[in-house]
XYZ file of C-alpha atoms in Angstrom:
295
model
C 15.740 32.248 11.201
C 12.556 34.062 11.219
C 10.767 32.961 8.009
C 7.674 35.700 8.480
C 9.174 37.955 5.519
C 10.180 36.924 1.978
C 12.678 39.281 -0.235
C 10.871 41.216 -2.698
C 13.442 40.583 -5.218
C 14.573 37.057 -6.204
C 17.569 36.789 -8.409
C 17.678 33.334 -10.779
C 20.234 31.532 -12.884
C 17.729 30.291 -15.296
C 17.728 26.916 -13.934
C 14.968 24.914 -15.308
C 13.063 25.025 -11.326
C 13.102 28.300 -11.524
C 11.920 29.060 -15.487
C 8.632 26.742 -14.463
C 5.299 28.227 -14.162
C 4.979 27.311 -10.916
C 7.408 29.033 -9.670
C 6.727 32.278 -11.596
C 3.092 32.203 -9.219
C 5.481 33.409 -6.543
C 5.033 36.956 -8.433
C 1.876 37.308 -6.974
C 3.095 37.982 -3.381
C 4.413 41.091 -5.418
C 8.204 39.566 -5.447
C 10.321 40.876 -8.780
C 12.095 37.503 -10.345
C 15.304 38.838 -11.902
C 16.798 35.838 -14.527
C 20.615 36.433 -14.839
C 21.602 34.882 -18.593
C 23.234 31.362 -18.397
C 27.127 30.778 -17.441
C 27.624 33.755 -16.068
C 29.043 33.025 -12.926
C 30.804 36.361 -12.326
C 26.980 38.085 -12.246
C 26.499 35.699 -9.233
C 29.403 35.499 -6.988
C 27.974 35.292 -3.819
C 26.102 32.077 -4.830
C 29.010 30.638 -6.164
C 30.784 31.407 -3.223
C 28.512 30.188 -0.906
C 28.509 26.398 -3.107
C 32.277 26.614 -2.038
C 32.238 26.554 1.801
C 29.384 24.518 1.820
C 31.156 21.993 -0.441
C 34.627 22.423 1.800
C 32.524 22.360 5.161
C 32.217 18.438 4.127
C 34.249 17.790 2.049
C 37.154 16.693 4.344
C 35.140 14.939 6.575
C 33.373 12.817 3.456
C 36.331 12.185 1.741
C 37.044 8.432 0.470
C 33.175 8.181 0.757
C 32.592 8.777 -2.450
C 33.136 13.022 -2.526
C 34.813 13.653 -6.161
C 37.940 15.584 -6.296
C 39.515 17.265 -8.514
C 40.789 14.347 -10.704
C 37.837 12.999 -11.648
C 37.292 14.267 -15.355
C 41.170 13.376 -15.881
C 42.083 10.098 -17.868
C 42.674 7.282 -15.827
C 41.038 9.146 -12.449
C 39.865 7.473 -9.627
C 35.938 6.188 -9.832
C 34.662 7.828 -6.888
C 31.129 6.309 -7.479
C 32.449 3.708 -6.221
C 33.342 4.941 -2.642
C 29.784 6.364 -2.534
C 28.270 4.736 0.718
C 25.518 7.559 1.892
C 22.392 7.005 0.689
C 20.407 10.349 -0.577
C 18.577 11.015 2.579
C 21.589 10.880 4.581
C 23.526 13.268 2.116
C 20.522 15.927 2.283
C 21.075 15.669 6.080
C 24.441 16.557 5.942
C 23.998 19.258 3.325
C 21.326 20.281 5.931
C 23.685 20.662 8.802
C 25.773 22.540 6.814
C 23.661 25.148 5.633
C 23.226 25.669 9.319
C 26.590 26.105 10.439
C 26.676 28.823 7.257
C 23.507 30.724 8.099
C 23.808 30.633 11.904
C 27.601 29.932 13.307
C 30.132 30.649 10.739
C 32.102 34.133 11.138
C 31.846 37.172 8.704
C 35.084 38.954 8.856
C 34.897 41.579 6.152
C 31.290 42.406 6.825
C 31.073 46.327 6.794
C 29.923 46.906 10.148
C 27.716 50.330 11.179
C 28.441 52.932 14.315
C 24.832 51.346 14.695
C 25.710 47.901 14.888
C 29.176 48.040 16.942
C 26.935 49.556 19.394
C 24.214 47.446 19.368
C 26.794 44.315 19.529
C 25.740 42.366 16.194
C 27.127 39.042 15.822
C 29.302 38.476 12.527
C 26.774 35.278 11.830
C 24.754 35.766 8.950
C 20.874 35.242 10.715
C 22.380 37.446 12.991
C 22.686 40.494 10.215
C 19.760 39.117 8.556
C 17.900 40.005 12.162
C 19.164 43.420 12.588
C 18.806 44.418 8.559
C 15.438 43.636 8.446
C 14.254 45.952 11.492
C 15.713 48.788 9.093
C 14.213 51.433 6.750
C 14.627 50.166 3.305
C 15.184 46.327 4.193
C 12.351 45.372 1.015
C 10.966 42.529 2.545
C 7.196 41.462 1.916
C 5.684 40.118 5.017
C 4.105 36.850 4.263
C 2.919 33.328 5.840
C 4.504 29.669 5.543
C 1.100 28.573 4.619
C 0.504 31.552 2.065
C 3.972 31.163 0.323
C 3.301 26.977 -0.079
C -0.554 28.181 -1.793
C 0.854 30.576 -4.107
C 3.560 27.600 -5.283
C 1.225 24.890 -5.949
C 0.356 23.835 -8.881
C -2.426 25.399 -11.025
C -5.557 23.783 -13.270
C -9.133 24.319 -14.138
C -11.869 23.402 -12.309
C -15.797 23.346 -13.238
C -18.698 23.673 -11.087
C -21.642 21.479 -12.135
C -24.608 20.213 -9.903
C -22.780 17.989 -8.089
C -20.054 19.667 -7.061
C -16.679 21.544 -8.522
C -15.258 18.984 -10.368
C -11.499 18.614 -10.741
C -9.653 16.080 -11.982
C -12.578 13.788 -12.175
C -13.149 14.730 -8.492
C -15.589 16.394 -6.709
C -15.590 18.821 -3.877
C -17.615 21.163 -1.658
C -17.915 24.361 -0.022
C -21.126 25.235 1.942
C -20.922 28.806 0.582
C -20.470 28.060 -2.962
C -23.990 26.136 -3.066
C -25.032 28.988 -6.103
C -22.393 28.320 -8.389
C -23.474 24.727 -8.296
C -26.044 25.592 -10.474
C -24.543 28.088 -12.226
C -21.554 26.260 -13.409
C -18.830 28.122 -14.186
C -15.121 27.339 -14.948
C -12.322 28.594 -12.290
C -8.408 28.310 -11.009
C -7.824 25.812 -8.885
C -4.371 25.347 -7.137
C -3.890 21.949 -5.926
C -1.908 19.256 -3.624
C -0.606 16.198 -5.728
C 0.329 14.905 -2.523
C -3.052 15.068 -1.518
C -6.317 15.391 -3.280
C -8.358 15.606 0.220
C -8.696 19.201 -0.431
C -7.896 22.299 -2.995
C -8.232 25.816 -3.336
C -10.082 28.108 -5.642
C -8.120 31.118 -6.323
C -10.203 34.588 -6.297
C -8.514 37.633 -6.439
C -5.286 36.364 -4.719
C -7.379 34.684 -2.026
C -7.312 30.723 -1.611
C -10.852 29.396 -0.437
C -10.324 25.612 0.509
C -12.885 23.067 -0.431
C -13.340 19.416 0.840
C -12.966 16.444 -1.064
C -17.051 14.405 -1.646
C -15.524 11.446 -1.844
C -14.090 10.071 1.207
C -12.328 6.990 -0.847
C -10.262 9.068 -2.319
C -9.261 11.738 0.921
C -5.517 10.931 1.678
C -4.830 9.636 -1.500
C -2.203 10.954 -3.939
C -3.137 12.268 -7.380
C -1.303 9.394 -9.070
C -2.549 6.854 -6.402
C -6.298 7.798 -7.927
C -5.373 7.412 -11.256
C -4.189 4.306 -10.625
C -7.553 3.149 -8.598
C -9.373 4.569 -11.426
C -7.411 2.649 -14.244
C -8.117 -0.786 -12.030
C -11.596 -0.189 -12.206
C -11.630 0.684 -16.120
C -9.954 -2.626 -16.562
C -12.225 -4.800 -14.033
C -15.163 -3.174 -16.243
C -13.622 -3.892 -19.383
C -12.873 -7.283 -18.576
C -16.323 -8.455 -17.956
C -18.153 -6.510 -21.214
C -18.316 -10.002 -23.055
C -20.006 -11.697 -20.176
C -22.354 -8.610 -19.831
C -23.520 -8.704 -23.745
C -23.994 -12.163 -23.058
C -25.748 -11.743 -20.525
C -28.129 -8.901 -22.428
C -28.718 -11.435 -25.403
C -29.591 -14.609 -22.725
C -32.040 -12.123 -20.950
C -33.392 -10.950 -24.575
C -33.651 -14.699 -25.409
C -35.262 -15.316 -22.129
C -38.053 -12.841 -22.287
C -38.822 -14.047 -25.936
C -39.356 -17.370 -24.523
C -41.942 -16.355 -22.025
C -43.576 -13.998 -24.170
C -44.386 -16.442 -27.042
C -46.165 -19.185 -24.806
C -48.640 -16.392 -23.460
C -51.908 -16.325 -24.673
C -54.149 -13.934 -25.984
C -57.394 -13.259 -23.802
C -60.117 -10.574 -23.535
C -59.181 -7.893 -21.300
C -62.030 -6.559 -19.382
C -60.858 -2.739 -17.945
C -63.436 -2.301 -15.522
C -62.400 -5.473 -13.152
C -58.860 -4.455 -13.676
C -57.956 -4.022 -9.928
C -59.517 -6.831 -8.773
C -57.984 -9.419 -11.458
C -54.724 -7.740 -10.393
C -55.592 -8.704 -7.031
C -56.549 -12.152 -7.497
C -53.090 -12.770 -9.772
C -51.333 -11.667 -6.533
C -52.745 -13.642 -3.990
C -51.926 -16.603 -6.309
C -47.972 -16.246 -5.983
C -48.261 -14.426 -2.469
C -46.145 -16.007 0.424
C -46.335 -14.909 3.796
C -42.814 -14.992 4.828
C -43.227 -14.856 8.598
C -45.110 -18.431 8.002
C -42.095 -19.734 5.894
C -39.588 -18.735 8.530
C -41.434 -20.223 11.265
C -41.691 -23.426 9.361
C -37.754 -23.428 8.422
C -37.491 -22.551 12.139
């Protein structure tokens, strides 16, 4: 159903998703996050009840596909692991479908209808409640977008600005307005995509102001996939040190070797330029001529 409004209250059973920092950002659309102590499942019936049908809405129609039943903790119980024959994206669709059938076609019998509601003909399907109790004084819902509610639940770091750029992660990035802070330099929030590094946000005051990735051989990359680039490199670099401090002592060696068969001679200052001149015109080559004589 309509996904415009978000509940200002958000009731948790401590599970460890919900206990992460991340997910405690979501305060800052003003929602209250209300953590109910651990097995207590009588605090949160409606949950619980709501695992049930969506468990017995498949449950039949899965079983001897690897669904466990009730015997499975007993001794000598059936191994139902090895009936499993969904694979995890096909189970998610089915728990999809499900959900669904809960939120938009199953029937609410004991639902304590209004004079209101009889009259205005309210379905007994739960989006179809949902619908009418949010049009009504009281309903505490904060109005908020998709896009808004996935920025406030990404993941937070530090960012700097320097001269070239706000750095994150090793990365840099650009904003035409931020061209002052440049050189500045200052050190800020930054919420950002793993999925993605092609662009993150600097968080102000509960605004998110995007900023483009300098780099274009790293835009549509994952976080981990430019570690990984950057740990190749590190190792191609490391691998050829020993040739390279070769290759400084051979050059050393080599310039030693030219400097101590020079010899000595008077320097005269004044005809400077045109004993420069001279020396040139000695190892000169006109390449046009070459290339029409290879021609």
């Amino acid at each position: 159903w309509n996904c415009s409004v978000f509940p200002s209250t958000l009731i948790t059973d401590m599970g460890s998703e919900y206990k992460s920092e991340t997910f405690s950002q979501i305060a800052e659309l003003g929602v209250k996050i209300v953590n109910l102590p651990p097995c207590r499942r009588e605090l949160k019936g409606p949950v619980e009840k709501f695992f049930d049908l969506v468990q017995g809405a498949y449950k039949q129609t899965l079983k001897g596909k690897g669904v466990v039943e009730a015997d499975y903790y007993k001794r000598g119980g059936h191994d139902y692991r090895k009936d499993a024959c969904l694979t995890l994206e096909q189970f998610e669709k089915v728990i999809l479908h499900c959900i669904i059938y809960y939120n938009s076609k199953r029937v609410i019998e004991n639902f304590p209808y209004t004079e209101d509601m009889l009259a205005i003909g309210v379905k007994p399907y739960a989006s179809d409640i949902f619908e009418y109790a949010k049009s009504q004084l009281g309903a505490n819902l904060i109005e908020v977008s998709a896009l808004k509610i996935m920025q406030v639940l990404l993941p937070r770091t530090t960012g700097t600005f320097k001269r070239n750029g706000l750095c994150v992660h090793g990365l840099r990035y650009k904003n035409d307005d931020y061209t002052e802070d440049y050189l500045k330099g200052r050190t800020v929030t930054i919420a950002y995509n793993p999925d993605d590094v092609t662009q993150i946000y600097l968080v102000e005051s509960g605004i998110y102001i995007p900023f483009d990735l300098i780099e274009t051989r790293f835009r549509g990359k994952t976080a981990e996939q430019v570690e990984v680039m950057k740990k190749a490199k590190k190792k191609i670099i490391k691998d050829v040190q020993h040739e390279n401090l070769q290759a400084q002592i051979d050059l050393t060696e080599h310039i030693s070797a030219i400097v101590s068969k020079s010899v000595p001679s008077e320097v005269k200052i004044k005809d400077i330029r045109s004993t420069r001149r001279k020396e040139t015109e000695k190892t000169h080559l006109d390449l046009m001529k070459v290339g029409e004589n290879i021609g």
